[in-house]
Tab-separated table of C-alpha atoms in Angstrom:
chain	number	residue	atom	x	y	z
P	295	UNK	CA	-12.365	-1.145	-12.475
P	296	UNK	CA	-15.810	-3.202	-11.903
P	297	UNK	CA	-17.572	-4.795	-8.945
P	298	UNK	CA	-20.867	-6.360	-7.792
P	299	UNK	CA	-22.786	-6.975	-4.583
P	300	UNK	CA	-24.557	-10.028	-3.217
P	301	UNK	CA	-27.519	-10.788	-1.004
P	302	UNK	CA	-25.890	-13.246	1.382
P	303	UNK	CA	-24.098	-11.960	4.485
P	304	UNK	CA	-20.770	-10.480	3.418
P	305	UNK	CA	-17.736	-12.105	4.911
P	306	UNK	CA	-15.315	-10.024	2.898
P	307	UNK	CA	-14.745	-7.076	5.246
P	308	UNK	CA	-13.138	-9.343	7.815
P	309	UNK	CA	-10.681	-10.420	5.184
P	310	UNK	CA	-9.595	-6.849	4.587
P	311	UNK	CA	-8.366	-6.330	8.104
P	312	UNK	CA	-5.959	-8.146	10.381
P	313	UNK	CA	-3.178	-8.139	7.811
P	314	UNK	CA	-0.475	-7.683	10.377
P	315	UNK	CA	0.048	-3.945	10.042
P	316	UNK	CA	-3.207	-2.774	11.580
P	317	UNK	CA	-3.571	-1.063	14.891
P	318	UNK	CA	-4.041	-3.627	17.694
P	319	UNK	CA	-7.374	-2.133	18.665
P	320	UNK	CA	-8.985	-2.738	15.294
P	321	UNK	CA	-7.589	-6.122	14.324
P	322	UNK	CA	-10.118	-8.762	13.513
P	323	UNK	CA	-9.951	-12.510	13.514
P	324	UNK	CA	-7.477	-13.884	11.030
P	325	UNK	CA	-8.844	-14.605	7.606
P	326	UNK	CA	-8.871	-18.197	6.360
P	327	UNK	CA	-5.608	-19.452	5.005
P	328	UNK	CA	-5.057	-18.236	1.487
P	329	UNK	CA	-4.312	-20.668	-1.302
P	330	UNK	CA	-0.910	-20.774	-2.950
P	331	UNK	CA	-2.007	-18.247	-5.527
P	332	UNK	CA	-2.308	-15.667	-2.803
P	333	UNK	CA	0.839	-16.669	-0.935
P	334	UNK	CA	2.562	-13.487	-2.046
P	335	UNK	CA	4.600	-12.050	-4.833
P	336	UNK	CA	3.917	-9.556	-7.569
P	337	UNK	CA	2.714	-12.215	-10.047
P	338	UNK	CA	1.180	-14.708	-7.619
P	339	UNK	CA	-2.186	-14.881	-9.420
P	340	UNK	CA	-0.466	-16.242	-12.525
P	341	UNK	CA	0.046	-19.497	-10.638
P	342	UNK	CA	-3.654	-20.130	-11.255
P	343	UNK	CA	-3.897	-21.898	-14.607
P	344	UNK	CA	-7.284	-20.461	-15.603
P	345	UNK	CA	-6.252	-16.913	-14.789
P	346	UNK	CA	-2.971	-17.369	-16.652
P	347	UNK	CA	-4.870	-18.264	-19.837
P	348	UNK	CA	-7.194	-15.294	-19.331
P	349	UNK	CA	-4.263	-12.942	-18.699
P	350	UNK	CA	-2.405	-13.987	-21.851
P	351	UNK	CA	-5.538	-13.572	-23.946
P	352	UNK	CA	-6.066	-10.120	-22.482
P	353	UNK	CA	-2.509	-9.069	-23.379
P	354	UNK	CA	-3.316	-9.686	-27.038
P	355	UNK	CA	-6.845	-8.269	-26.929
P	356	UNK	CA	-5.950	-5.116	-24.991
P	357	UNK	CA	-3.162	-4.373	-27.454
P	358	UNK	CA	-5.663	-4.702	-30.292
P	359	UNK	CA	-8.134	-2.458	-28.448
P	360	UNK	CA	-5.557	0.323	-28.113
P	361	UNK	CA	-4.680	-0.089	-31.782
P	362	UNK	CA	-8.330	0.413	-32.703
P	363	UNK	CA	-8.691	3.464	-30.457
P	364	UNK	CA	-5.817	5.251	-32.170
P	365	UNK	CA	-6.863	4.132	-35.650
P	366	UNK	CA	-10.485	5.121	-35.021
P	367	UNK	CA	-9.567	8.648	-33.891
P	368	UNK	CA	-7.204	9.069	-36.842
P	369	UNK	CA	-9.849	7.816	-39.276
P	370	UNK	CA	-12.432	10.288	-37.983
P	371	UNK	CA	-9.906	13.123	-38.111
P	372	UNK	CA	-8.925	12.218	-41.676
P	373	UNK	CA	-12.570	12.010	-42.756
P	374	UNK	CA	-13.699	15.278	-41.166
P	375	UNK	CA	-10.644	17.309	-40.193
P	376	UNK	CA	-12.521	18.099	-36.967
P	377	UNK	CA	-11.311	17.357	-33.417
P	378	UNK	CA	-14.920	17.919	-32.353
P	379	UNK	CA	-15.941	14.903	-34.451
P	380	UNK	CA	-13.338	12.848	-32.577
P	381	UNK	CA	-14.975	13.969	-29.328
P	382	UNK	CA	-18.380	12.888	-30.613
P	383	UNK	CA	-16.965	9.441	-31.392
P	384	UNK	CA	-15.673	9.117	-27.823
P	385	UNK	CA	-18.997	10.292	-26.420
P	386	UNK	CA	-20.889	7.780	-28.567
P	387	UNK	CA	-18.752	4.968	-27.177
P	388	UNK	CA	-19.276	5.989	-23.542
P	389	UNK	CA	-22.933	7.048	-23.810
P	390	UNK	CA	-24.350	3.489	-23.532
P	391	UNK	CA	-22.569	3.069	-20.186
P	392	UNK	CA	-24.272	6.198	-18.899
P	393	UNK	CA	-27.684	5.083	-20.178
P	394	UNK	CA	-27.642	1.334	-19.559
P	395	UNK	CA	-24.724	0.602	-17.207
P	396	UNK	CA	-26.946	-0.666	-14.389
P	397	UNK	CA	-28.683	-3.171	-16.664
P	398	UNK	CA	-25.326	-4.646	-17.656
P	399	UNK	CA	-24.696	-5.533	-14.029
P	400	UNK	CA	-28.091	-7.240	-13.793
P	401	UNK	CA	-27.250	-9.442	-16.799
P	402	UNK	CA	-23.850	-10.274	-15.290
P	403	UNK	CA	-25.645	-11.676	-12.237
P	404	UNK	CA	-28.201	-13.647	-14.275
P	405	UNK	CA	-25.956	-15.698	-16.554
P	406	UNK	CA	-22.756	-17.784	-16.224
P	407	UNK	CA	-19.949	-15.279	-16.623
P	408	UNK	CA	-17.597	-17.408	-18.703
P	409	UNK	CA	-20.293	-18.092	-21.285
P	410	UNK	CA	-21.404	-14.452	-21.297
P	411	UNK	CA	-17.830	-13.295	-21.865
P	412	UNK	CA	-17.414	-15.569	-24.877
P	413	UNK	CA	-20.518	-13.943	-26.379
P	414	UNK	CA	-19.504	-10.335	-25.704
P	415	UNK	CA	-15.926	-10.852	-26.894
P	416	UNK	CA	-17.214	-12.524	-30.057
P	417	UNK	CA	-19.566	-9.633	-30.827
P	418	UNK	CA	-16.754	-7.130	-30.249
P	419	UNK	CA	-14.612	-9.035	-32.726
P	420	UNK	CA	-17.405	-8.936	-35.313
P	421	UNK	CA	-17.838	-5.179	-34.859
P	422	UNK	CA	-14.122	-4.593	-35.379
P	423	UNK	CA	-14.222	-6.816	-38.481
P	424	UNK	CA	-17.197	-4.894	-39.877
P	425	UNK	CA	-15.433	-1.563	-39.466
P	426	UNK	CA	-12.319	-3.041	-41.075
P	427	UNK	CA	-14.286	-4.189	-44.126
P	428	UNK	CA	-15.908	-0.773	-44.625
P	429	UNK	CA	-12.592	1.022	-44.234
P	430	UNK	CA	-10.607	-1.273	-46.527
P	431	UNK	CA	-13.387	-1.083	-49.128
P	432	UNK	CA	-13.099	2.708	-49.098
P	433	UNK	CA	-16.799	3.300	-48.357
P	434	UNK	CA	-16.589	4.204	-44.655
P	435	UNK	CA	-18.094	7.505	-43.493
P	436	UNK	CA	-17.910	9.259	-40.168
P	437	UNK	CA	-21.504	8.201	-39.473
P	438	UNK	CA	-20.487	4.566	-39.855
P	439	UNK	CA	-17.821	5.151	-37.203
P	440	UNK	CA	-20.379	6.767	-34.884
P	441	UNK	CA	-22.692	3.763	-35.225
P	442	UNK	CA	-19.941	1.217	-34.622
P	443	UNK	CA	-18.686	3.197	-31.610
P	444	UNK	CA	-22.190	3.222	-30.116
P	445	UNK	CA	-22.684	-0.516	-30.737
P	446	UNK	CA	-19.297	-1.250	-29.155
P	447	UNK	CA	-20.373	0.791	-26.141
P	448	UNK	CA	-23.563	-1.282	-25.850
P	449	UNK	CA	-21.592	-4.518	-25.747
P	450	UNK	CA	-19.157	-3.008	-23.239
P	451	UNK	CA	-22.076	-2.321	-20.896
P	452	UNK	CA	-22.375	-6.091	-20.390
P	453	UNK	CA	-18.741	-7.046	-20.923
P	454	UNK	CA	-17.219	-4.726	-18.300
P	455	UNK	CA	-19.010	-5.901	-15.137
P	456	UNK	CA	-18.912	-9.512	-16.336
P	457	UNK	CA	-15.184	-9.449	-17.031
P	458	UNK	CA	-14.336	-7.730	-13.755
P	459	UNK	CA	-16.389	-10.067	-11.588
P	460	UNK	CA	-15.190	-13.151	-13.453
P	461	UNK	CA	-11.732	-12.513	-11.979
P	462	UNK	CA	-13.027	-13.672	-8.585
P	463	UNK	CA	-14.341	-16.888	-10.121
P	464	UNK	CA	-10.906	-17.624	-11.566
P	465	UNK	CA	-8.659	-16.854	-8.582
P	466	UNK	CA	-10.974	-16.772	-5.553
P	467	UNK	CA	-11.309	-13.887	-3.070
P	468	UNK	CA	-7.858	-14.290	-1.495
P	469	UNK	CA	-5.992	-13.529	-4.731
P	470	UNK	CA	-8.442	-10.932	-6.030
P	471	UNK	CA	-6.349	-7.887	-5.107
P	472	UNK	CA	-3.313	-9.237	-6.916
P	473	UNK	CA	-5.322	-10.273	-9.984
P	474	UNK	CA	-7.025	-6.860	-10.247
P	475	UNK	CA	-3.616	-5.169	-10.101
P	476	UNK	CA	-2.188	-7.494	-12.759
P	477	UNK	CA	-5.190	-6.769	-14.984
P	478	UNK	CA	-4.378	-3.070	-14.672
P	479	UNK	CA	-0.709	-3.737	-15.475
P	480	UNK	CA	-1.844	-5.767	-18.486
P	481	UNK	CA	-3.970	-2.870	-19.724
P	482	UNK	CA	-1.213	-0.290	-19.224
P	483	UNK	CA	1.339	-2.470	-21.012
P	484	UNK	CA	-1.014	-2.674	-23.984
P	485	UNK	CA	-1.431	1.096	-23.743
P	486	UNK	CA	2.300	1.450	-24.367
P	487	UNK	CA	2.467	-1.095	-27.208
P	488	UNK	CA	-0.867	-0.712	-29.031
P	489	UNK	CA	-0.644	2.952	-30.120
P	490	UNK	CA	2.910	2.472	-31.387
P	491	UNK	CA	1.890	-0.529	-33.498
P	492	UNK	CA	-1.184	1.324	-34.725
P	493	UNK	CA	0.915	4.287	-35.786
P	494	UNK	CA	3.163	2.048	-37.868
P	495	UNK	CA	0.195	0.269	-39.451
P	496	UNK	CA	-1.635	3.502	-40.276
P	497	UNK	CA	1.470	4.962	-41.885
P	498	UNK	CA	2.195	1.762	-43.859
P	499	UNK	CA	-1.182	0.350	-44.928
P	500	UNK	CA	-3.974	2.483	-43.399
P	501	UNK	CA	-6.434	2.310	-40.492
P	502	UNK	CA	-8.427	-0.603	-41.880
P	503	UNK	CA	-5.725	-3.146	-41.128
P	504	UNK	CA	-5.537	-1.967	-37.516
P	505	UNK	CA	-9.256	-2.705	-37.180
P	506	UNK	CA	-8.732	-6.096	-38.802
P	507	UNK	CA	-5.931	-7.088	-36.420
P	508	UNK	CA	-8.061	-5.998	-33.479
P	509	UNK	CA	-10.841	-8.284	-34.730
P	510	UNK	CA	-8.407	-11.200	-34.769
P	511	UNK	CA	-7.135	-10.360	-31.276
P	512	UNK	CA	-10.450	-11.355	-29.692
P	513	UNK	CA	-9.760	-14.949	-30.719
P	514	UNK	CA	-7.022	-15.030	-28.071
P	515	UNK	CA	-9.496	-14.216	-25.287
P	516	UNK	CA	-12.121	-16.647	-26.539
P	517	UNK	CA	-9.481	-19.360	-26.915
P	518	UNK	CA	-8.309	-18.795	-23.352
P	519	UNK	CA	-11.881	-19.022	-22.059
P	520	UNK	CA	-12.471	-22.270	-23.947
P	521	UNK	CA	-9.216	-23.767	-22.617
P	522	UNK	CA	-10.121	-23.181	-18.971
P	523	UNK	CA	-10.813	-26.047	-16.600
P	524	UNK	CA	-14.308	-25.367	-15.357
P	525	UNK	CA	-13.743	-27.687	-12.372
P	526	UNK	CA	-11.128	-25.215	-11.062
P	527	UNK	CA	-13.405	-22.177	-11.217
P	528	UNK	CA	-15.219	-20.699	-8.208
P	529	UNK	CA	-18.590	-20.066	-9.889
P	530	UNK	CA	-21.012	-17.570	-8.411
P	531	UNK	CA	-24.639	-18.778	-8.219
P	532	UNK	CA	-26.654	-17.105	-10.975
P	533	UNK	CA	-29.821	-15.232	-10.104
P	534	UNK	CA	-33.026	-16.229	-11.916
P	535	UNK	CA	-34.900	-13.520	-13.778
P	536	UNK	CA	-37.090	-11.653	-11.307
P	537	UNK	CA	-38.725	-8.257	-11.059
P	538	UNK	CA	-36.988	-5.617	-9.019
P	539	UNK	CA	-33.404	-6.921	-9.336
P	540	UNK	CA	-32.074	-3.543	-10.400
P	541	UNK	CA	-33.827	-1.826	-7.502
P	542	UNK	CA	-32.538	-4.525	-5.160
P	543	UNK	CA	-28.960	-3.797	-6.228
P	544	UNK	CA	-29.336	-0.055	-5.654
P	545	UNK	CA	-30.880	-0.648	-2.229
P	546	UNK	CA	-28.049	-3.027	-1.340
P	547	UNK	CA	-25.410	-0.395	-2.103
P	548	UNK	CA	-27.335	2.432	-0.427
P	549	UNK	CA	-27.506	0.550	2.870
P	550	UNK	CA	-23.733	-0.110	3.041
P	551	UNK	CA	-21.391	2.828	3.719
P	552	UNK	CA	-18.375	0.697	2.791
P	553	UNK	CA	-19.832	0.507	-0.746
P	554	UNK	CA	-21.778	3.696	-1.390
P	555	UNK	CA	-19.057	6.141	-0.365
P	556	UNK	CA	-16.205	4.538	-2.319
P	557	UNK	CA	-18.502	4.454	-5.364
P	558	UNK	CA	-19.370	8.131	-4.847
P	559	UNK	CA	-15.647	8.912	-4.695
P	560	UNK	CA	-15.016	6.886	-7.856
P	561	UNK	CA	-17.784	8.851	-9.568
P	562	UNK	CA	-16.262	12.242	-8.790
P	563	UNK	CA	-12.731	11.253	-9.755
P	564	UNK	CA	-13.842	9.366	-12.860
P	565	UNK	CA	-15.963	12.308	-14.020
P	566	UNK	CA	-13.545	15.142	-13.279
P	567	UNK	CA	-10.112	13.753	-12.362
P	568	UNK	CA	-9.489	11.532	-15.396
P	569	UNK	CA	-9.958	13.990	-18.260
P	570	UNK	CA	-6.402	13.837	-19.518
P	571	UNK	CA	-7.038	13.631	-23.309
P	572	UNK	CA	-8.628	17.084	-23.228
P	573	UNK	CA	-6.122	18.553	-20.782
P	574	UNK	CA	-2.896	17.140	-22.215
P	575	UNK	CA	-3.639	18.347	-25.716
P	576	UNK	CA	-4.203	21.833	-24.273
P	577	UNK	CA	-0.905	21.769	-22.378
P	578	UNK	CA	1.000	20.555	-25.436
P	579	UNK	CA	-0.504	23.090	-27.827
P	580	UNK	CA	-1.218	26.190	-25.728
P	581	UNK	CA	1.181	26.031	-22.764
P	582	UNK	CA	4.383	24.354	-23.904
P	583	UNK	CA	3.925	24.881	-27.681
P	584	UNK	CA	5.244	21.447	-28.662
P	585	UNK	CA	4.335	19.101	-31.495
P	586	UNK	CA	2.657	15.722	-31.828
P	587	UNK	CA	5.758	13.804	-30.765
P	588	UNK	CA	6.002	15.560	-27.408
P	589	UNK	CA	2.253	15.262	-26.952
P	590	UNK	CA	2.560	11.503	-27.372
P	591	UNK	CA	5.370	11.539	-24.817
P	592	UNK	CA	3.001	12.999	-22.208
P	593	UNK	CA	0.574	10.116	-22.724
P	594	UNK	CA	3.455	7.645	-22.510
P	595	UNK	CA	4.664	9.227	-19.258
P	596	UNK	CA	1.252	8.640	-17.707
P	597	UNK	CA	1.167	5.092	-19.025
P	598	UNK	CA	4.591	4.330	-17.515
P	599	UNK	CA	3.467	5.707	-14.167
P	600	UNK	CA	0.235	3.732	-14.314
P	601	UNK	CA	2.118	0.524	-15.123
P	602	UNK	CA	4.456	1.104	-12.171
P	603	UNK	CA	1.471	1.773	-9.920
P	604	UNK	CA	-0.220	-1.440	-11.041
P	605	UNK	CA	2.869	-3.551	-10.366
P	606	UNK	CA	3.346	-1.982	-6.933
P	607	UNK	CA	-0.325	-2.586	-6.151
P	608	UNK	CA	0.131	-6.244	-7.097
P	609	UNK	CA	2.517	-6.654	-4.140
P	610	UNK	CA	0.022	-5.423	-1.560
P	611	UNK	CA	-1.968	-7.919	0.461
P	612	UNK	CA	-4.852	-5.638	1.485
P	613	UNK	CA	-7.181	-2.993	0.028
P	614	UNK	CA	-8.236	-0.808	2.929
P	615	UNK	CA	-10.640	2.097	2.574
P	616	UNK	CA	-8.114	4.410	4.194
P	617	UNK	CA	-5.710	3.573	1.356
P	618	UNK	CA	-8.475	4.314	-1.144
P	619	UNK	CA	-9.183	7.733	0.362
P	620	UNK	CA	-5.490	8.483	0.770
P	621	UNK	CA	-4.774	7.630	-2.867
P	622	UNK	CA	-7.697	9.805	-4.000
P	623	UNK	CA	-6.444	12.729	-1.911
P	624	UNK	CA	-2.879	12.264	-3.163
P	625	UNK	CA	-4.128	12.069	-6.747
P	626	UNK	CA	-6.043	15.335	-6.436
P	627	UNK	CA	-3.171	17.173	-4.761
P	628	UNK	CA	-0.670	15.896	-7.344
P	629	UNK	CA	-2.913	17.099	-10.172
P	630	UNK	CA	-3.125	20.513	-8.522
P	631	UNK	CA	0.662	20.755	-8.172
P	632	UNK	CA	1.232	19.512	-11.734
P	633	UNK	CA	-0.954	22.325	-13.066
P	634	UNK	CA	1.758	24.824	-12.076
P	635	UNK	CA	4.737	22.920	-13.567
P	636	UNK	CA	6.855	25.614	-15.278
P	637	UNK	CA	8.527	23.404	-17.898
P	638	UNK	CA	7.637	20.527	-20.212
P	639	UNK	CA	9.979	17.924	-18.718
P	640	UNK	CA	8.965	18.627	-15.121
P	641	UNK	CA	5.341	18.416	-16.237
P	642	UNK	CA	6.006	15.007	-17.850
P	643	UNK	CA	7.783	13.750	-14.706
P	644	UNK	CA	4.879	14.847	-12.496
P	645	UNK	CA	2.428	13.135	-14.864
P	646	UNK	CA	4.271	9.881	-14.190
P	647	UNK	CA	3.530	10.277	-10.483
P	648	UNK	CA	-0.073	11.233	-11.244
P	649	UNK	CA	-0.454	8.052	-13.294
P	650	UNK	CA	1.043	5.935	-10.518
P	651	UNK	CA	-1.201	7.313	-7.771
P	652	UNK	CA	-4.262	7.305	-10.038
P	653	UNK	CA	-3.759	3.632	-10.833
P	654	UNK	CA	-3.331	2.892	-7.126
P	655	UNK	CA	-6.708	4.509	-6.547
P	656	UNK	CA	-8.315	2.519	-9.377
P	657	UNK	CA	-7.093	-0.894	-8.278
P	658	UNK	CA	-7.818	-0.253	-4.599
P	659	UNK	CA	-11.353	0.889	-5.400
P	660	UNK	CA	-12.026	-2.127	-7.612
P	661	UNK	CA	-10.720	-4.711	-5.139
P	662	UNK	CA	-12.214	-3.146	-1.997
P	663	UNK	CA	-15.678	-2.826	-3.535
P	664	UNK	CA	-15.663	-6.383	-4.898
P	665	UNK	CA	-14.432	-7.872	-1.612
P	666	UNK	CA	-17.065	-5.993	0.375
P	667	UNK	CA	-19.855	-7.288	-1.877
P	668	UNK	CA	-21.798	-10.515	-1.569
P	669	UNK	CA	-21.114	-12.747	-4.606
P	670	UNK	CA	-24.706	-12.903	-5.851
P	671	UNK	CA	-24.858	-9.094	-5.992
P	672	UNK	CA	-21.423	-8.476	-7.460
P	673	UNK	CA	-22.560	-7.982	-11.051
P	674	UNK	CA	-25.086	-5.288	-10.158
P	675	UNK	CA	-22.667	-3.469	-7.876
P	676	UNK	CA	-19.945	-3.519	-10.506
P	677	UNK	CA	-22.454	-2.288	-13.064
P	678	UNK	CA	-23.064	0.726	-10.829
P	679	UNK	CA	-19.313	1.069	-10.261
P	680	UNK	CA	-18.611	1.243	-13.997
P	681	UNK	CA	-21.585	3.538	-14.552
P	682	UNK	CA	-20.228	6.214	-12.232
P	683	UNK	CA	-16.608	5.723	-13.338
P	684	UNK	CA	-16.908	5.543	-17.122
P	685	UNK	CA	-20.437	6.880	-17.550
P	686	UNK	CA	-19.410	10.242	-16.152
P	687	UNK	CA	-17.069	10.868	-19.089
P	688	UNK	CA	-19.778	12.347	-21.382
P	689	UNK	CA	-20.636	14.732	-18.514
P	690	UNK	CA	-17.196	15.649	-17.217
P	691	UNK	CA	-15.385	16.016	-20.547
P	692	UNK	CA	-17.513	18.919	-21.878
P	693	UNK	CA	-17.298	20.714	-18.510
P	694	UNK	CA	-13.523	20.334	-18.283
P	695	UNK	CA	-13.206	21.247	-21.954
P	696	UNK	CA	-15.197	24.449	-21.426
P	697	UNK	CA	-13.146	25.456	-18.366
P	698	UNK	CA	-9.929	24.730	-20.263
P	699	UNK	CA	-11.071	26.734	-23.284
P	700	UNK	CA	-12.212	29.718	-21.200
P	701	UNK	CA	-9.450	29.906	-18.587
P	702	UNK	CA	-6.599	27.800	-19.950
P	703	UNK	CA	-5.256	24.260	-19.372
P	704	UNK	CA	-3.587	25.133	-16.063
P	705	UNK	CA	-6.872	26.247	-14.521
P	706	UNK	CA	-8.607	23.202	-16.010
P	707	UNK	CA	-6.141	20.759	-14.447
P	708	UNK	CA	-6.162	22.675	-11.151
P	709	UNK	CA	-9.963	22.484	-11.037
P	710	UNK	CA	-9.891	18.725	-11.681
P	711	UNK	CA	-7.337	18.250	-8.895
P	712	UNK	CA	-9.234	20.386	-6.390
P	713	UNK	CA	-12.534	18.581	-7.083
P	714	UNK	CA	-10.822	15.194	-6.611
P	715	UNK	CA	-9.112	16.267	-3.381
P	716	UNK	CA	-12.305	17.826	-2.003
P	717	UNK	CA	-14.298	14.668	-2.783
P	718	UNK	CA	-11.648	12.576	-0.982
P	719	UNK	CA	-11.832	14.852	2.062
P	720	UNK	CA	-15.618	14.708	2.266
P	721	UNK	CA	-15.719	10.910	1.878
P	722	UNK	CA	-12.983	10.538	4.507
P	723	UNK	CA	-15.018	12.628	6.958
P	724	UNK	CA	-18.214	10.664	6.257
P	725	UNK	CA	-16.483	7.297	6.664
P	726	UNK	CA	-14.807	8.415	9.884
P	727	UNK	CA	-18.185	9.456	11.264
P	728	UNK	CA	-19.885	6.250	10.067
P	729	UNK	CA	-17.245	3.996	11.583
P	730	UNK	CA	-16.631	5.975	14.749
P	731	UNK	CA	-12.922	6.213	13.944
P	732	UNK	CA	-10.632	8.898	15.297
P	733	UNK	CA	-7.003	9.948	14.824
P	734	UNK	CA	-4.721	8.975	17.750
P	735	UNK	CA	-1.368	10.621	18.444
P	736	UNK	CA	1.021	8.501	20.556
P	737	UNK	CA	4.070	10.374	21.894
P	738	UNK	CA	5.362	7.492	24.014
P	739	UNK	CA	8.943	6.460	23.180
P	740	UNK	CA	9.892	2.935	22.234
P	741	UNK	CA	9.408	0.528	19.387
P	742	UNK	CA	5.952	-0.692	18.430
P	743	UNK	CA	4.272	2.688	18.940
P	744	UNK	CA	2.935	4.645	16.001
P	745	UNK	CA	3.086	8.426	16.190
P	746	UNK	CA	-0.220	8.770	14.309
P	747	UNK	CA	-2.809	6.012	13.908
P	748	UNK	CA	-6.510	5.631	13.198
P	749	UNK	CA	-8.521	3.788	15.858
P	750	UNK	CA	-12.210	3.356	16.728
P	751	UNK	CA	-13.794	5.492	19.411
P	752	UNK	CA	-14.445	3.577	22.593
P	753	UNK	CA	-18.192	4.026	22.235
P	754	UNK	CA	-18.338	2.882	18.631
P	755	UNK	CA	-20.256	-0.238	17.762
P	756	UNK	CA	-19.369	-0.490	14.110
P	757	UNK	CA	-16.686	-3.153	14.115
P	758	UNK	CA	-17.281	-4.519	10.619
P	759	UNK	CA	-17.087	-1.172	8.859
P	760	UNK	CA	-14.164	-0.051	11.009
P	761	UNK	CA	-12.293	-3.220	10.041
P	762	UNK	CA	-12.783	-2.432	6.355
P	763	UNK	CA	-11.289	1.042	6.886
């Protein structure tokens, strides 16, 4: 989920409206004809050769990443016997995003993204190899794991906004929504495969080999990047090193309601709504009193839902702000309802829906923010996007953990859902006021009339923002 903003006039909002299902009053001029890659279909972006190579490399690399996550947590637990130490490892990996996330976006705007990605992916591979060597040699300590987790987080600060914004350079703006959704499906597929493979490897030969295979997996991404035809890319002009670029990016976002409010919403939901590792373990242990196998099933249920949500999102042709707010509201309400599930299997089924709606929110937020951003600013905007989404984890996790410990997992999940729903409601109200939109009820009979629709007020003069909603 990453995006950036540019300094040139943004043409993207016009491309987010006029898709054929808008209200007549708020349609805009038709967007330019989309290339074949955007002609439609769930896998339309894979028609682009460069993106196809990138996608295949990511399948391998994401699977290796999930293998390392499971192996890393198991290694720390086996070294210390402390779940708290596992939490410290997670915090160490996310802390750099909280501290330096904005600077990663600046670097993504300064350098060619393909070249920068080859560097970051190479360094990640070396870090995985280093941890593998220490583990296989039998000299690894928990402090080694902390250091490697922190270093991996530092590289991710640059890799995340660069990788997300590079998607536009591969497929162009017309196919961006589909490509973002397929990236999410790619990640969720690896989430289903990687932990299972890691479990088998850990049981058979130990965690070190999982780290080693993850190190090798980065070769697939680098190979795909090297095999790309640079003449078929849509490169974004790089920004020369200048003073004030970080401040310029923040000012750019602050002056655009179609950017600042979706990012605010992403921050609240990323910080409080997506704290499932803490919550699910509490439900498994304290509420339903089940073992590790059933706990793993809860994570798989969310992954299946997320994969379904990503594939459904890949079929959509637009990423409207109203869909973003609606998905956020639905996500929060579903979390609140799931908190009261009386039995394990109903809880697992509801988690599948939560995963589906949550993924819809993620992909819509990513695509809508990127499309509303000028290309030369996209790295900095996506740096801010990832900062509020992932950087909030070290803040939200302890809060949710404390609430869960004091009042129980049901109250913890309910609180997360209510915060997410409330944030969606506030952002919806602010956007409606900013755009001059209102709800219209049409009771006239006949085809072609919507019972409820959202239209601009007659006195509003905010056409561009209204079109994006």
